[in-house]
XYZ file of C-alpha atoms in Angstrom:
679
model
C -0.698 -16.359 -20.492
C -4.211 -15.764 -21.681
C -4.682 -16.887 -25.254
C -5.266 -13.981 -27.665
C -8.594 -15.610 -28.948
C -10.049 -15.429 -25.144
C -9.213 -11.535 -25.143
C -11.119 -11.360 -28.419
C -13.781 -13.500 -26.876
C -14.034 -11.058 -23.878
C -13.901 -8.073 -26.077
C -16.862 -9.520 -28.312
C -19.085 -10.564 -25.329
C -18.608 -7.721 -23.049
C -21.231 -4.890 -23.641
C -19.288 -1.868 -23.379
C -22.289 0.528 -22.876
C -23.357 -1.689 -19.981
C -20.116 -1.544 -18.205
C -19.754 2.167 -18.999
C -23.467 2.795 -17.535
C -21.999 1.633 -14.002
C -20.571 4.909 -13.972
C -21.776 7.301 -16.345
C -25.354 8.148 -17.521
C -25.837 7.709 -20.732
C -28.285 8.776 -23.423
C -28.510 7.430 -26.960
C -27.110 9.744 -30.105
C -27.370 7.992 -33.215
C -24.902 5.584 -33.271
C -22.982 6.217 -30.038
C -24.023 7.036 -26.463
C -23.334 10.566 -24.882
C -22.682 11.259 -21.181
C -20.769 13.510 -18.806
C -17.132 12.759 -18.841
C -16.191 10.684 -15.671
C -12.388 11.327 -16.341
C -12.738 15.276 -15.943
C -15.376 17.632 -14.770
C -17.558 19.100 -16.983
C -21.323 20.399 -17.650
C -21.920 19.709 -20.933
C -21.560 16.084 -22.071
C -18.404 15.112 -24.616
C -17.906 11.713 -23.605
C -18.880 9.094 -26.542
C -19.317 5.374 -26.214
C -19.464 3.568 -29.912
C -20.539 0.040 -28.992
C -20.152 -0.779 -33.031
C -16.679 -0.330 -32.476
C -16.655 -1.408 -28.605
C -14.615 2.050 -27.864
C -15.278 5.253 -25.693
C -13.912 8.793 -26.527
C -14.121 11.990 -24.592
C -13.818 15.044 -27.075
C -13.169 17.252 -24.070
C -10.229 15.741 -22.247
C -9.308 13.029 -25.233
C -9.399 10.064 -22.873
C -10.481 6.872 -25.214
C -9.772 3.549 -25.461
C -11.996 -0.030 -25.369
C -13.782 -1.833 -22.688
C -10.593 -3.266 -21.353
C -9.295 0.496 -20.926
C -12.557 1.631 -19.130
C -12.212 -0.983 -16.320
C -8.518 0.054 -15.981
C -8.829 3.333 -15.367
C -12.198 3.500 -13.463
C -11.197 0.591 -11.031
C -7.356 1.545 -10.700
C -6.226 -2.165 -11.993
C -4.223 -3.653 -14.547
C -4.936 -5.151 -17.762
C -5.188 -9.066 -16.642
C -7.333 -8.197 -13.692
C -9.576 -5.775 -15.766
C -9.650 -8.934 -18.338
C -10.527 -11.386 -15.704
C -13.230 -9.078 -13.997
C -14.908 -8.722 -17.345
C -14.787 -12.523 -18.128
C -16.483 -13.157 -14.593
C -18.989 -10.900 -15.077
C -20.077 -11.877 -18.830
C -19.480 -15.739 -18.283
C -16.269 -15.972 -20.190
C -14.167 -19.029 -18.479
C -10.539 -18.196 -18.414
C -7.623 -20.596 -17.456
C -5.560 -19.832 -14.551
C -2.523 -17.809 -15.287
C 0.760 -16.729 -13.381
C 1.438 -13.529 -15.103
C 3.837 -10.833 -13.875
C 1.114 -8.620 -13.802
C -0.270 -10.323 -10.608
C 2.031 -8.439 -8.347
C 1.769 -8.058 -4.799
C -0.587 -5.045 -4.864
C -2.739 -6.900 -7.553
C -2.720 -10.132 -5.201
C -3.616 -8.045 -2.259
C -6.720 -6.317 -3.446
C -8.247 -9.767 -4.566
C -7.271 -11.035 -1.527
C -9.226 -8.509 0.103
C -12.268 -8.900 -1.985
C -11.961 -12.476 -1.467
C -11.894 -12.165 2.343
C -14.963 -9.636 2.047
C -16.853 -12.140 -0.226
C -16.337 -14.676 2.338
C -17.267 -12.706 5.320
C -20.442 -11.861 3.691
C -21.671 -15.223 2.875
C -20.629 -16.288 6.592
C -22.729 -13.615 7.946
C -25.440 -14.344 6.020
C -25.453 -18.271 7.176
C -25.300 -17.188 10.441
C -28.277 -15.246 10.277
C -30.046 -17.854 8.642
C -29.051 -20.867 10.465
C -27.479 -19.786 13.949
C -29.456 -19.802 16.890
C -27.797 -16.942 18.500
C -29.180 -14.645 15.595
C -32.732 -15.318 16.871
C -32.877 -11.448 18.337
C -31.315 -10.178 14.826
C -34.345 -12.080 12.820
C -36.955 -11.000 15.254
C -35.702 -7.371 14.525
C -36.035 -7.869 10.551
C -39.168 -9.317 10.855
C -40.654 -6.737 12.796
C -39.604 -4.434 10.230
C -41.379 -6.826 7.752
C -38.350 -7.633 5.602
C -38.803 -11.055 3.655
C -36.045 -13.853 3.042
C -35.616 -12.307 -0.449
C -34.979 -8.967 0.535
C -32.423 -10.411 3.230
C -30.624 -12.397 0.971
C -30.823 -9.576 -2.290
C -29.082 -6.944 0.199
C -27.040 -9.713 1.942
C -27.913 -8.985 5.559
C -26.180 -10.692 7.903
C -25.386 -11.795 11.641
C -21.976 -11.561 13.281
C -21.574 -14.026 16.546
C -20.776 -12.710 19.809
C -17.802 -14.874 20.275
C -14.661 -12.849 19.568
C -13.041 -15.137 17.089
C -15.584 -17.073 15.186
C -15.290 -15.495 11.635
C -11.502 -15.437 12.261
C -11.251 -19.161 12.991
C -13.516 -20.076 10.168
C -11.887 -18.177 7.828
C -8.268 -19.309 8.529
C -9.719 -22.944 8.743
C -10.779 -22.377 4.954
C -7.760 -21.505 3.636
C -7.917 -17.419 3.940
C -4.633 -15.682 4.577
C -4.521 -13.449 7.786
C -3.086 -10.788 6.083
C -6.297 -10.530 3.811
C -8.626 -10.577 6.310
C -6.734 -7.794 8.382
C -6.377 -5.705 5.558
C -10.151 -6.010 4.988
C -10.842 -4.978 8.465
C -12.325 -8.044 9.393
C -10.085 -8.638 12.222
C -8.128 -7.019 14.563
C -4.482 -7.723 16.248
C -5.109 -8.990 19.915
C -3.991 -6.457 22.582
C -2.243 -9.623 24.266
C 0.525 -9.480 21.601
C -0.747 -12.707 20.020
C -3.329 -13.470 17.583
C -6.391 -11.684 16.275
C -9.998 -11.014 16.883
C -13.243 -10.167 15.199
C -13.919 -6.617 14.482
C -17.640 -7.315 14.274
C -19.325 -8.766 17.207
C -22.755 -9.497 18.086
C -24.118 -7.398 15.537
C -26.793 -7.112 12.575
C -24.429 -6.795 9.193
C -25.314 -4.639 6.489
C -22.596 -5.609 3.340
C -21.568 -2.486 1.626
C -21.324 -3.125 -2.181
C -19.524 -0.950 -4.950
C -21.422 0.132 -8.079
C -20.432 -3.274 -9.741
C -21.796 -5.123 -6.896
C -18.823 -6.486 -5.158
C -18.690 -6.286 -1.334
C -16.215 -3.610 -0.074
C -17.032 -3.020 3.395
C -19.504 -3.974 6.092
C -21.647 -1.725 8.642
C -22.485 -3.546 11.973
C -25.788 -2.300 14.055
C -25.919 -3.408 17.589
C -28.663 -5.203 18.915
C -30.743 -4.526 22.136
C -29.409 -1.781 24.748
C -25.892 -2.263 25.063
C -23.940 1.250 26.010
C -22.082 1.111 22.812
C -21.953 2.673 19.333
C -25.277 2.225 17.380
C -23.249 1.644 14.288
C -19.654 0.590 13.562
C -18.294 0.402 9.885
C -15.154 -0.700 8.207
C -12.129 1.106 8.359
C -10.318 2.976 4.925
C -8.767 0.001 2.992
C -7.573 -0.423 -0.180
C -10.903 -1.463 -1.503
C -13.104 1.243 0.606
C -13.104 4.850 0.570
C -16.229 5.743 2.371
C -16.067 9.539 1.229
C -16.868 7.888 -2.469
C -19.277 5.302 -1.499
C -22.958 5.270 -1.108
C -25.355 2.211 0.514
C -27.557 0.824 -2.242
C -25.856 2.497 -5.114
C -25.404 -0.923 -6.801
C -29.362 -1.668 -6.529
C -30.681 1.814 -7.482
C -28.446 2.756 -10.740
C -31.412 1.263 -12.924
C -34.153 2.950 -10.907
C -32.272 6.336 -11.185
C -31.370 6.240 -14.742
C -34.981 5.340 -15.421
C -36.395 8.169 -13.382
C -33.465 10.815 -13.684
C -33.672 11.242 -9.954
C -32.148 9.908 -7.197
C -33.516 9.694 -3.537
C -30.733 10.306 -0.828
C -31.810 8.988 2.872
C -30.102 8.876 5.778
C -29.962 5.013 7.105
C -29.511 1.364 5.676
C -33.061 0.431 6.585
C -34.470 3.200 5.085
C -32.865 1.989 1.357
C -34.116 -1.636 2.195
C -37.395 -0.807 3.062
C -38.274 1.510 0.206
C -36.404 -1.314 -2.190
C -39.037 -3.754 -0.681
C -41.724 -1.324 -1.448
C -40.896 -1.104 -5.477
C -38.855 2.264 -4.919
C -35.189 1.314 -6.261
C -33.916 4.676 -7.167
C -32.832 5.313 -3.533
C -29.226 5.615 -1.467
C -28.015 6.505 1.693
C -25.018 8.349 2.847
C -24.062 5.603 4.945
C -24.248 7.482 8.275
C -21.500 10.032 7.069
C -21.893 13.722 6.314
C -22.306 14.078 2.568
C -19.237 14.499 0.170
C -18.352 16.177 -3.103
C -17.032 12.593 -4.286
C -20.354 10.733 -3.242
C -22.432 13.053 -5.194
C -20.543 13.103 -8.249
C -20.947 9.309 -8.057
C -24.681 10.099 -8.128
C -24.449 12.432 -11.178
C -23.099 9.936 -13.065
C -26.575 8.168 -13.172
C -28.877 10.879 -12.754
C -29.384 14.797 -12.801
C -31.587 15.461 -10.095
C -31.370 14.492 -6.315
C -33.885 14.546 -3.637
C -32.912 14.399 -0.277
C -35.188 13.247 2.341
C -33.505 13.499 5.910
C -35.177 12.875 9.532
C -37.029 16.019 10.689
C -34.719 16.291 13.984
C -32.152 19.242 13.810
C -29.344 16.579 13.222
C -31.110 15.479 9.940
C -31.986 19.260 9.188
C -28.612 20.399 9.417
C -27.176 17.418 7.359
C -29.758 18.471 4.845
C -28.516 22.254 4.271
C -24.997 20.947 4.089
C -25.976 18.799 1.347
C -27.769 21.342 -0.390
C -24.479 23.456 -1.573
C -22.664 20.127 -2.407
C -25.668 19.090 -4.761
C -25.719 22.231 -6.434
C -21.748 22.652 -7.106
C -21.907 19.129 -9.109
C -24.507 20.680 -11.094
C -27.538 18.724 -9.928
C -31.157 19.892 -9.493
C -31.433 19.627 -5.902
C -35.141 19.167 -3.976
C -35.730 18.288 -0.500
C -38.530 16.440 1.062
C -39.452 17.073 4.920
C -41.408 13.836 6.264
C -43.935 14.314 9.009
C -42.469 15.028 12.464
C -41.090 11.519 14.017
C -41.403 9.886 10.596
C -38.065 8.664 8.447
C -38.438 6.998 5.319
C -38.552 3.634 6.682
C -41.285 4.158 9.154
C -43.409 5.895 6.799
C -43.292 3.510 4.227
C -43.981 0.642 6.510
C -47.176 2.903 7.907
C -48.604 4.232 5.256
C -47.302 2.187 2.093
C -45.533 2.978 -1.312
C -48.343 5.411 -2.888
C -48.693 7.251 0.083
C -44.804 7.915 0.024
C -44.677 8.669 -4.172
C -47.928 10.849 -3.549
C -46.084 12.782 -0.582
C -43.018 13.174 -2.608
C -44.778 14.479 -5.628
C -46.687 16.964 -3.740
C -44.278 18.250 -1.080
C -40.719 18.167 -2.520
C -39.358 21.633 -3.006
C -36.807 23.174 -4.858
C -33.931 24.197 -2.530
C -34.600 27.916 -2.767
C -38.388 27.673 -1.779
C -37.641 25.093 0.839
C -35.199 27.322 2.370
C -37.420 30.253 2.151
C -40.139 28.331 3.827
C -38.210 26.994 6.599
C -36.908 30.420 7.481
C -40.704 31.687 7.253
C -41.417 28.655 9.744
C -39.066 29.353 12.631
C -39.537 33.342 12.422
C -36.248 34.107 10.858
C -37.452 35.438 7.520
C -39.048 38.250 9.258
C -36.383 38.875 12.151
C -33.392 38.336 9.954
C -34.202 38.578 6.655
C -31.094 39.852 5.253
C -29.366 37.049 6.648
C -31.134 34.369 5.417
C -31.243 36.103 1.694
C -27.515 36.026 1.990
C -27.391 32.555 2.944
C -29.532 31.678 0.219
C -27.462 33.664 -2.336
C -24.188 31.785 -1.041
C -26.042 28.400 -2.066
C -26.776 29.919 -5.269
C -23.328 30.712 -5.849
C -22.400 27.063 -5.983
C -24.188 26.396 -9.038
C -21.783 26.271 -11.957
C -24.035 27.282 -14.781
C -24.363 31.137 -14.893
C -28.007 31.350 -16.300
C -29.647 28.865 -13.785
C -27.947 31.171 -11.243
C -29.408 34.203 -12.915
C -32.620 32.338 -12.802
C -32.601 31.426 -9.151
C -31.957 34.725 -8.320
C -34.908 36.590 -10.210
C -37.003 33.678 -8.317
C -35.472 34.793 -5.356
C -36.423 38.466 -6.070
C -40.087 37.586 -6.618
C -40.422 35.959 -3.008
C -38.218 38.647 -1.231
C -39.098 42.060 -3.305
C -35.821 43.243 -2.640
C -34.717 44.341 -6.034
C -32.784 41.973 -8.613
C -30.091 44.791 -8.911
C -28.998 44.481 -5.186
C -29.391 40.603 -5.079
C -26.998 40.438 -8.197
C -24.498 42.695 -6.561
C -24.691 40.747 -3.466
C -24.102 37.622 -5.700
C -20.942 39.056 -7.152
C -19.349 39.755 -3.781
C -20.387 36.000 -2.563
C -18.825 34.530 -5.907
C -15.436 37.020 -5.675
C -15.038 35.453 -1.891
C -16.110 32.155 -3.116
C -13.417 32.247 -5.713
C -10.818 33.747 -3.495
C -11.776 30.510 -0.831
C -10.927 28.294 -3.687
C -7.785 29.674 -4.540
C -6.845 29.372 -0.905
C -7.629 25.930 -0.859
C -5.750 25.216 -3.961
C -2.135 27.027 -2.663
C -2.714 25.015 0.786
C -3.046 21.771 -1.040
C -0.219 22.586 -3.129
C 1.951 23.496 -0.206
C 1.139 20.397 1.707
C 2.079 18.316 -1.304
C 5.297 20.432 -1.822
C 6.047 19.592 2.027
C 5.363 15.761 1.346
C 7.558 15.684 -1.681
C 9.848 17.457 0.339
C 9.896 15.000 3.231
C 10.042 12.140 0.914
C 13.300 13.522 -0.605
C 14.905 14.121 2.394
C 14.107 10.309 3.522
C 15.845 9.277 0.345
C 18.754 11.288 0.836
C 19.196 9.896 4.398
C 18.840 6.419 3.161
C 21.885 4.777 2.488
C 22.831 4.547 -1.380
C 24.488 1.167 -2.690
C 27.586 1.643 -4.324
C 26.788 -0.417 -7.231
C 23.308 -0.692 -8.832
C 21.888 -4.170 -9.641
C 22.154 -5.530 -12.964
C 18.998 -4.460 -14.394
C 19.370 -0.843 -13.441
C 23.251 -0.861 -14.260
C 22.158 -2.290 -17.613
C 19.420 0.191 -18.257
C 21.525 3.129 -17.400
C 23.986 2.012 -19.843
C 21.443 1.935 -22.415
C 20.514 5.596 -21.628
C 23.792 6.588 -21.834
C 24.122 4.744 -25.120
C 20.834 6.556 -26.464
C 21.908 9.925 -25.210
C 23.299 11.401 -28.617
C 20.301 10.473 -30.238
C 18.547 12.948 -27.900
C 20.660 15.666 -29.582
C 20.008 15.039 -32.973
C 18.021 17.156 -35.241
C 14.244 17.035 -35.131
C 12.327 14.444 -36.767
C 10.983 16.764 -39.029
C 12.340 19.839 -40.641
C 11.053 23.345 -39.297
C 7.540 24.379 -41.208
C 7.169 20.786 -42.637
C 3.937 19.187 -41.467
C 4.100 15.168 -41.052
C 2.416 13.368 -43.943
C 0.493 10.942 -41.296
C -0.952 14.387 -39.184
C -2.114 15.786 -42.490
C -3.490 12.307 -43.914
C -5.896 12.131 -40.541
C -7.131 15.508 -41.203
C -7.748 14.771 -45.007
C -9.627 11.746 -44.366
C -11.919 13.364 -41.391
C -12.427 16.266 -44.115
C -13.272 13.944 -46.999
C -15.213 11.295 -45.247
C -18.653 11.478 -43.118
C -19.220 11.666 -39.231
C -18.419 7.878 -39.199
C -14.691 8.728 -40.057
C -14.307 11.381 -37.604
C -15.553 9.039 -34.984
C -13.180 6.388 -35.998
C -10.338 8.812 -35.876
C -11.222 10.707 -32.933
C -11.922 7.602 -30.560
C -8.404 6.360 -31.566
C -6.045 9.274 -30.948
C -6.043 12.856 -29.419
C -4.556 16.275 -29.809
C -1.790 15.583 -27.780
C -0.116 12.852 -30.195
C -0.279 15.594 -32.879
C 3.188 17.147 -33.282
C 2.523 20.374 -35.656
C 0.787 22.982 -34.072
C -1.501 24.055 -36.964
C -2.668 20.761 -37.656
C -3.210 19.975 -33.843
C -5.550 23.017 -34.249
C -7.106 22.054 -37.113
C -7.880 18.757 -35.541
C -9.385 20.188 -32.264
C -11.581 22.490 -34.593
C -12.982 19.168 -36.193
C -13.714 17.400 -33.012
C -15.344 20.459 -31.970
C -17.725 20.545 -35.030
C -18.392 17.143 -34.704
C -19.446 17.100 -31.068
C -21.867 20.355 -31.886
C -23.098 18.324 -35.005
C -22.035 20.974 -37.435
C -21.070 20.338 -41.133
C -17.358 19.021 -41.419
C -16.133 19.294 -45.108
C -13.338 20.396 -47.451
C -15.859 23.463 -48.920
C -16.366 24.336 -45.007
C -12.802 24.878 -43.845
C -12.103 26.593 -47.569
C -14.603 29.231 -46.898
C -13.062 29.835 -43.208
C -10.374 32.119 -41.677
C -6.804 32.063 -42.125
C -4.894 29.644 -41.986
C -7.558 26.913 -42.630
C -8.044 27.802 -46.666
C -3.985 27.403 -47.088
C -4.214 24.038 -44.919
C -6.760 22.586 -46.801
C -5.231 23.206 -50.130
C -1.836 21.862 -48.878
C -3.491 18.700 -47.143
C -6.102 17.833 -49.792
C -4.342 18.781 -53.092
C -1.323 16.416 -53.908
C 1.815 17.810 -55.278
C 1.779 15.448 -58.312
C -1.761 14.470 -59.271
C -2.851 11.852 -61.535
C -3.393 12.623 -65.266
C -7.061 12.836 -66.230
C -6.409 10.756 -69.519
C -5.095 8.345 -67.436
C -8.326 6.000 -67.238
C -8.672 6.425 -70.911
C -5.304 4.833 -71.480
C -5.087 2.265 -68.779
C -9.017 1.664 -68.596
C -8.085 1.648 -64.772
C -9.455 4.673 -62.859
C -7.303 5.845 -60.037
C -8.605 6.024 -56.289
C -6.470 7.485 -53.773
C -8.302 5.866 -50.859
C -9.172 2.183 -51.961
C -9.808 1.478 -48.406
C -9.848 4.701 -46.603
C -10.046 2.792 -43.195
C -6.930 1.173 -43.879
C -5.480 4.541 -44.817
C -6.548 5.760 -41.452
C -4.958 2.850 -39.593
C -1.551 3.383 -41.441
C -1.718 7.119 -40.238
C -2.802 6.200 -36.708
C 0.165 4.041 -36.398
C 2.587 6.207 -37.615
C 1.144 9.150 -35.225
C 1.754 7.008 -32.375
C 5.165 5.711 -33.054
C 6.317 9.254 -33.392
C 4.392 10.252 -30.189
C 6.548 7.674 -28.338
C 9.324 8.808 -29.782
C 9.116 12.345 -28.764
C 8.155 11.125 -25.238
C 11.331 8.912 -25.084
C 13.327 11.994 -25.719
C 11.434 13.922 -23.056
C 12.240 11.182 -20.581
C 15.722 11.004 -21.722
C 15.912 14.779 -20.577
C 14.008 14.426 -17.542
C 16.572 11.468 -16.823
C 19.455 14.024 -16.701
C 17.572 16.333 -14.384
C 16.942 13.679 -11.546
C 18.582 14.470 -8.355
C 18.201 11.114 -6.301
C 18.656 7.363 -7.595
C 15.223 6.998 -6.965
C 13.966 9.223 -8.960
C 16.348 8.033 -11.778
C 15.086 4.611 -11.661
C 11.254 5.460 -11.784
C 11.801 7.398 -15.076
C 14.061 4.577 -16.039
C 11.053 2.223 -15.456
C 8.870 4.828 -17.320
C 11.309 5.117 -20.429
C 11.503 1.165 -20.830
C 7.350 0.914 -20.545
C 7.833 3.651 -23.555
C 10.324 1.744 -25.537
C 8.369 -1.574 -25.157
C 4.894 0.122 -26.428
C 6.804 1.736 -29.336
C 8.504 -1.657 -30.334
C 5.332 -3.384 -30.186
C 3.470 -0.674 -32.513
C 6.429 -0.969 -34.993
C 6.234 -4.625 -35.140
C 2.579 -5.190 -35.397
C 0.802 -4.494 -38.585
C -1.795 -1.532 -38.490
C -4.671 -3.857 -39.348
C -4.283 -5.546 -36.174
C -3.518 -2.960 -34.040
C -7.126 -0.834 -34.386
C -10.657 -2.175 -34.898
C -12.510 -2.429 -37.911
C -15.578 -0.004 -37.852
C -18.626 -2.098 -38.064
C -21.416 0.232 -39.553
C -22.386 -0.439 -43.189
C -20.439 2.032 -44.542
C -17.289 0.773 -42.578
C -17.905 -3.229 -43.834
C -18.248 -1.896 -47.452
C -15.101 -0.057 -47.217
C -13.011 -2.585 -45.467
C -14.371 -5.877 -46.713
C -11.719 -8.243 -48.491
C -11.216 -8.758 -51.828
C -10.288 -12.421 -51.888
C -11.819 -14.807 -49.614
C -10.041 -18.552 -49.371
C -12.423 -21.518 -49.619
C -11.569 -24.937 -48.880
C -11.602 -27.504 -51.311
C -14.908 -28.942 -52.110
C -16.804 -25.767 -50.837
C -16.794 -23.946 -54.293
């Protein structure tokens, strides 16, 4: 096992803000950073990262955790893999580990990454060293690419011979399965052996936002009658609908400018980068998707689409407008002179001319669509149709106020009358809502059909007469625990758990630092009492809106807040006011408020897991198949393990100490041990 001190070293070394910024555009807000939550769709930032505590929290959906949790959620990996990923990134050395978490799925993903990394190095060396790659080098030199830019983007060359990569990789000890799963080799049609997927092509590695090679694109050289580009297939690490070429290099530039340039081709991205324009990505030769736009929105709020001036480029541009608007992006469009693309324009006219063209010619989507209609004559001949198409784009904007502003601008241009435009927009919005509902129902039916198919397959599969030892033991454990499930509720009706009241009290009596601390370590789902759950959510909402949170504020609120405040803050038996006079010691309820919070948080989470266990036991009784029961059993076992771990671990070890000035003063130790001779 990896030692605990190594885990803490990674936790202390890893910059959570830097890690989160791979996926979310953050802005500083006091001690914290704010951004749009990557775990749910939202238009107003409710996702907070607090570097002092090394934690994140979304006050919209409740997701929270530390840097390890974030990497696990975003990458879909386990704890140990997340730990190793962070260790590699921040230069923390780790021992080799033989851990159960490194199961087949993990090993396969890591094997795929290793195969892709090997291929990237192999292709690059072929480009630089191989005589066969002379045509590829000549092509790149004609585009003005220097060695530095070729190395930065990992450009390479795939040899024409059908098995060169395959043989070299196997000779180096790489598993055939990893090469195949990575899409680098294909089985021979003759029935034995493999051959390379990419042959005789200029290679463009495709990276994920954190800089790992996840796929390749290969460009044909010369005038061969074959596809100009071929791309890696979908794999366990590559989903082309959620990937954009160059995003790993563009993140910083997009954050700095607030704007992303979307182009069509790989060479457009590389040429612009070589000319100091680094906020640029390409859609990798595929139609723009909502997943790709969502990825871009993590880093910036505005997008300028730059497509080729040919008919195909213009069609792609118009398709992308609605996707960008639906994501809540500020969409602009830039049309280059006839026959030019970003690559050719910058090589011919330079960086300054490109920036000047973008500044002067970029148009808001509405004005762009109007101008295009005026150019091709449809504004005069089919004005109603054009306006309807523009309104359909406006309808995709999620923000109502922004929609109304766009309609008013359209009215200024069209002179039709805003009443008529708003009526038409209302019809379009209604139809759009119906389309979304039909799509939702269609997906639901497809999901139900798939679930039915899986159930039928399970029913047809032979069921063993005797379960294995592990399953049998666990089934017995469930049977033994059933009477507990029918026990009376853990708290009498109407009585509020003390630990829940304690958390609310601490949030009321101390400043925003305490609200931030508690809010980052729990969520409303873990509260059992409905009134206290509502109270918690109300405090969080006021915290998000930067409104005052105090006993006085809630004492003056509507029912039932004054009653709850009295019940939470005032003790049934208060300490005598003369107590200090008699004893010389002044009583303070919270000698260490953060320790009080930790104890209450531990109790909250333990009771929540107990409740979850009862629900799972009920679900187990309702399972129709052996496979379903096994799945529920595994979940019950994991919940039980977590509950036991919580119960055995002291609160001070479960939750981090706040690192603010106030936190340090409230948590500092009374006694510090010194070695003999240090006095």
